[in-house]
Amino acid sequence: AGAAYLRVTPSMLRRQTGRRGKDAWTALGGRVYNISPYLPFHPGGEPELLRAAGRDGTKLFGEIHPWVNYETMLSSCLIGLLVDEAEAQS
Ligand code: HEM
């Protein structure tokens, strides 16, 4: 039910590092976000934010600022849901 979210596998996520002309994506709490538009606004700076690019950034994010409400801040940057490789095929 609801919106049809893009299902993103870890291998798809790994290609989205922000290099080679592609946007930087990260996964937070099972959701995948395009963080490229947010890069210039991140109070911690672009290099810090890019440490989470192309991978699951949940742990890193939680270690630094668990109080930050990323769901609201990045709602317009939502790409889809992180799924495992097998789930994407079904
Ligand atoms: C600061 C947002 C990811 C490192 C902040 C602040 C916000 C924010 C709002 C200010 C917090 C405050 O002053 O209370 C976000 C969002 C992220 C993200 C929406 C979504 C991906 C990351 C990641 C890292 C990181 C992955 C590190 C690998 C930092 C650091 C600061 C900071 C070090 C502190 C900057 C300072 O006070 O000098 N971030 N962040 N952030 N962020 Fe992030």
PDB file of C-alpha atoms and ligand atoms in Angstrom:
ATOM      1  CA  ALA A   1       0.000   0.000   0.000  1.00  0.00           C
ATOM      2  CA  GLY A   2       1.091   3.614  -0.404  1.00  0.00           C
ATOM      3  CA  ALA A   3       3.756   4.968  -2.691  1.00  0.00           C
ATOM      4  CA  ALA A   4       5.853   2.559  -4.712  1.00  0.00           C
ATOM      5  CA  TYR A   5       9.361   3.066  -3.426  1.00  0.00           C
ATOM      6  CA  LEU A   6      12.415   2.212  -5.452  1.00  0.00           C
ATOM      7  CA  ARG A   7      14.118  -0.823  -3.968  1.00  0.00           C
ATOM      8  CA  VAL A   8      17.824  -0.199  -3.651  1.00  0.00           C
ATOM      9  CA  THR A   9      20.289  -3.035  -3.134  1.00  0.00           C
ATOM     10  CA  PRO A  10      23.685  -2.641  -1.444  1.00  0.00           C
ATOM     11  CA  SER A  11      25.384  -3.059  -4.841  1.00  0.00           C
ATOM     12  CA  MET A  12      23.286  -0.241  -6.346  1.00  0.00           C
ATOM     13  CA  LEU A  13      24.102   1.908  -3.326  1.00  0.00           C
ATOM     14  CA  ARG A  14      27.841   1.237  -3.687  1.00  0.00           C
ATOM     15  CA  ARG A  15      27.854   2.861  -7.144  1.00  0.00           C
ATOM     16  CA  GLN A  16      26.425   6.125  -5.730  1.00  0.00           C
ATOM     17  CA  THR A  17      29.531   7.610  -4.163  1.00  0.00           C
ATOM     18  CA  GLY A  18      29.205  11.078  -5.671  1.00  0.00           C
ATOM     19  CA  ARG A  19      32.037  10.398  -8.079  1.00  0.00           C
ATOM     20  CA  ARG A  20      32.045   9.659 -11.829  1.00  0.00           C
ATOM     21  CA  GLY A  21      29.196  12.092 -12.411  1.00  0.00           C
ATOM     22  CA  LYS A  22      26.785  10.237 -10.135  1.00  0.00           C
ATOM     23  CA  ASP A  23      24.934  11.564  -7.118  1.00  0.00           C
ATOM     24  CA  ALA A  24      25.950  10.514  -3.622  1.00  0.00           C
ATOM     25  CA  TRP A  25      23.434   8.289  -1.870  1.00  0.00           C
ATOM     26  CA  THR A  26      23.417   6.982   1.679  1.00  0.00           C
ATOM     27  CA  ALA A  27      21.149   4.653   3.637  1.00  0.00           C
ATOM     28  CA  LEU A  28      19.756   5.770   6.995  1.00  0.00           C
ATOM     29  CA  GLY A  29      17.429   3.540   9.000  1.00  0.00           C
ATOM     30  CA  GLY A  30      16.577   1.442   5.959  1.00  0.00           C
ATOM     31  CA  ARG A  31      15.803   4.415   3.699  1.00  0.00           C
ATOM     32  CA  VAL A  32      18.065   5.555   0.882  1.00  0.00           C
ATOM     33  CA  TYR A  33      18.643   9.274   0.376  1.00  0.00           C
ATOM     34  CA  ASN A  34      20.332  11.348  -2.302  1.00  0.00           C
ATOM     35  CA  ILE A  35      22.634  13.510  -0.188  1.00  0.00           C
ATOM     36  CA  SER A  36      24.160  15.491  -3.084  1.00  0.00           C
ATOM     37  CA  PRO A  37      21.723  18.453  -2.853  1.00  0.00           C
ATOM     38  CA  TYR A  38      22.316  18.652   0.904  1.00  0.00           C
ATOM     39  CA  LEU A  39      26.138  18.594   0.772  1.00  0.00           C
ATOM     40  CA  PRO A  40      26.655  22.408   0.721  1.00  0.00           C
ATOM     41  CA  PHE A  41      24.308  22.817   3.699  1.00  0.00           C
ATOM     42  CA  HIS A  42      25.711  20.168   6.039  1.00  0.00           C
ATOM     43  CA  PRO A  43      26.941  21.915   9.230  1.00  0.00           C
ATOM     44  CA  GLY A  44      29.645  19.263   9.622  1.00  0.00           C
ATOM     45  CA  GLY A  45      31.023  19.919   6.142  1.00  0.00           C
ATOM     46  CA  GLU A  46      31.026  18.053   2.847  1.00  0.00           C
ATOM     47  CA  PRO A  47      33.938  15.635   3.487  1.00  0.00           C
ATOM     48  CA  GLU A  48      32.323  14.428   6.727  1.00  0.00           C
ATOM     49  CA  LEU A  49      28.963  13.843   5.071  1.00  0.00           C
ATOM     50  CA  LEU A  50      30.633  12.041   2.151  1.00  0.00           C
ATOM     51  CA  ARG A  51      32.042   9.426   4.526  1.00  0.00           C
ATOM     52  CA  ALA A  52      28.543   7.940   4.412  1.00  0.00           C
ATOM     53  CA  ALA A  53      28.292   8.049   0.603  1.00  0.00           C
ATOM     54  CA  GLY A  54      27.701   4.798  -1.222  1.00  0.00           C
ATOM     55  CA  ARG A  55      26.992   2.855   1.941  1.00  0.00           C
ATOM     56  CA  ASP A  56      24.834   2.490   5.004  1.00  0.00           C
ATOM     57  CA  GLY A  57      25.464   5.632   7.074  1.00  0.00           C
ATOM     58  CA  THR A  58      23.177   4.741   9.977  1.00  0.00           C
ATOM     59  CA  LYS A  59      25.913   3.861  12.469  1.00  0.00           C
ATOM     60  CA  LEU A  60      28.149   6.812  11.557  1.00  0.00           C
ATOM     61  CA  PHE A  61      25.225   9.216  11.726  1.00  0.00           C
ATOM     62  CA  GLY A  62      24.112   7.860  15.113  1.00  0.00           C
ATOM     63  CA  GLU A  63      27.601   8.113  16.574  1.00  0.00           C
ATOM     64  CA  ILE A  64      27.785  11.812  15.773  1.00  0.00           C
ATOM     65  CA  HIS A  65      24.320  13.326  16.080  1.00  0.00           C
ATOM     66  CA  PRO A  66      21.520  10.927  17.021  1.00  0.00           C
ATOM     67  CA  TRP A  67      19.321  13.952  17.813  1.00  0.00           C
ATOM     68  CA  VAL A  68      19.261  15.173  14.194  1.00  0.00           C
ATOM     69  CA  ASN A  69      15.918  14.450  12.482  1.00  0.00           C
ATOM     70  CA  TYR A  70      17.123  13.270   9.079  1.00  0.00           C
ATOM     71  CA  GLU A  71      13.691  11.978   8.048  1.00  0.00           C
ATOM     72  CA  THR A  72      12.266  15.497   8.044  1.00  0.00           C
ATOM     73  CA  MET A  73      15.417  17.205   6.768  1.00  0.00           C
ATOM     74  CA  LEU A  74      15.927  14.828   3.861  1.00  0.00           C
ATOM     75  CA  SER A  75      12.299  14.012   3.006  1.00  0.00           C
ATOM     76  CA  SER A  76      12.618  15.611  -0.436  1.00  0.00           C
ATOM     77  CA  CYS A  77      15.820  13.608  -1.034  1.00  0.00           C
ATOM     78  CA  LEU A  78      14.254  10.183  -0.440  1.00  0.00           C
ATOM     79  CA  ILE A  79      15.176   7.696  -3.186  1.00  0.00           C
ATOM     80  CA  GLY A  80      13.697   4.466  -1.836  1.00  0.00           C
ATOM     81  CA  LEU A  81      14.175   1.574   0.534  1.00  0.00           C
ATOM     82  CA  LEU A  82      17.299  -0.462   1.164  1.00  0.00           C
ATOM     83  CA  VAL A  83      16.692  -4.160   0.461  1.00  0.00           C
ATOM     84  CA  ASP A  84      19.029  -7.135   0.281  1.00  0.00           C
ATOM     85  CA  GLU A  85      20.166  -8.430  -3.107  1.00  0.00           C
ATOM     86  CA  ALA A  86      17.773 -11.414  -3.167  1.00  0.00           C
ATOM     87  CA  GLU A  87      14.731  -9.335  -2.216  1.00  0.00           C
ATOM     88  CA  ALA A  88      15.203  -7.017  -5.197  1.00  0.00           C
ATOM     89  CA  GLN A  89      14.734  -9.900  -7.650  1.00  0.00           C
ATOM     90  CA  SER A  90      11.385 -11.108  -6.289  1.00  0.00           C
TER      91      SER A  90
HETATM   92  C1  HEM B   1      26.591  18.375  12.272  1.00  0.00           C
HETATM   93  C2  HEM B   1      22.855  16.919   9.575  1.00  0.00           C
HETATM   94  C3  HEM B   1      25.362  13.056   8.160  1.00  0.00           C
HETATM   95  C4  HEM B   1      29.137  14.611  10.713  1.00  0.00           C
HETATM   96  C5  HEM B   1      25.329  18.264  11.720  1.00  0.00           C
HETATM   97  C6  HEM B   1      24.200  19.087  12.064  1.00  0.00           C
HETATM   98  C7  HEM B   1      23.161  18.694  11.307  1.00  0.00           C
HETATM   99  C8  HEM B   1      23.618  17.607  10.485  1.00  0.00           C
HETATM  100  C9  HEM B   1      21.755  19.271  11.314  1.00  0.00           C
HETATM  101  C10 HEM B   1      24.176  20.162  13.145  1.00  0.00           C
HETATM  102  C11 HEM B   1      23.802  19.448  14.437  1.00  0.00           C
HETATM  103  C12 HEM B   1      23.814  20.283  15.663  1.00  0.00           C
HETATM  104  O1  HEM B   1      24.467  21.334  15.690  1.00  0.00           O
HETATM  105  O2  HEM B   1      23.150  19.882  16.657  1.00  0.00           O
HETATM  106  C13 HEM B   1      23.205  15.768   8.930  1.00  0.00           C
HETATM  107  C14 HEM B   1      22.358  15.027   8.027  1.00  0.00           C
HETATM  108  C15 HEM B   1      23.053  13.952   7.617  1.00  0.00           C
HETATM  109  C16 HEM B   1      24.352  13.997   8.273  1.00  0.00           C
HETATM  110  C17 HEM B   1      20.919  15.399   7.627  1.00  0.00           C
HETATM  111  C18 HEM B   1      22.493  12.930   6.657  1.00  0.00           C
HETATM  112  C19 HEM B   1      23.168  12.103   5.951  1.00  0.00           C
HETATM  113  C20 HEM B   1      26.581  13.110   8.757  1.00  0.00           C
HETATM  114  C21 HEM B   1      27.600  12.106   8.656  1.00  0.00           C
HETATM  115  C22 HEM B   1      28.661  12.558   9.375  1.00  0.00           C
HETATM  116  C23 HEM B   1      28.314  13.830   9.933  1.00  0.00           C
HETATM  117  C24 HEM B   1      27.459  10.800   7.887  1.00  0.00           C
HETATM  118  C25 HEM B   1      30.000  11.947   9.623  1.00  0.00           C
HETATM  119  C26 HEM B   1      30.516  10.952   9.018  1.00  0.00           C
HETATM  120  C27 HEM B   1      28.786  15.779  11.338  1.00  0.00           C
HETATM  121  C28 HEM B   1      29.648  16.514  12.228  1.00  0.00           C
HETATM  122  C29 HEM B   1      28.901  17.589  12.695  1.00  0.00           C
HETATM  123  C30 HEM B   1      27.605  17.501  12.064  1.00  0.00           C
HETATM  124  C31 HEM B   1      31.084  16.165  12.598  1.00  0.00           C
HETATM  125  C32 HEM B   1      29.340  18.622  13.728  1.00  0.00           C
HETATM  126  C33 HEM B   1      29.751  19.891  13.095  1.00  0.00           C
HETATM  127  C34 HEM B   1      30.166  20.896  14.161  1.00  0.00           C
HETATM  128  O3  HEM B   1      29.401  21.091  15.115  1.00  0.00           O
HETATM  129  O4  HEM B   1      31.242  21.443  14.013  1.00  0.00           O
HETATM  130  N1  HEM B   1      24.941  17.361  10.754  1.00  0.00           N
HETATM  131  N2  HEM B   1      24.412  15.133   9.046  1.00  0.00           N
HETATM  132  N3  HEM B   1      27.037  14.141   9.548  1.00  0.00           N
HETATM  133  N4  HEM B   1      27.579  16.404  11.241  1.00  0.00           N
HETATM  134 FE1  HEM B   1      26.009  15.763  10.144  1.00  0.00          FE
END
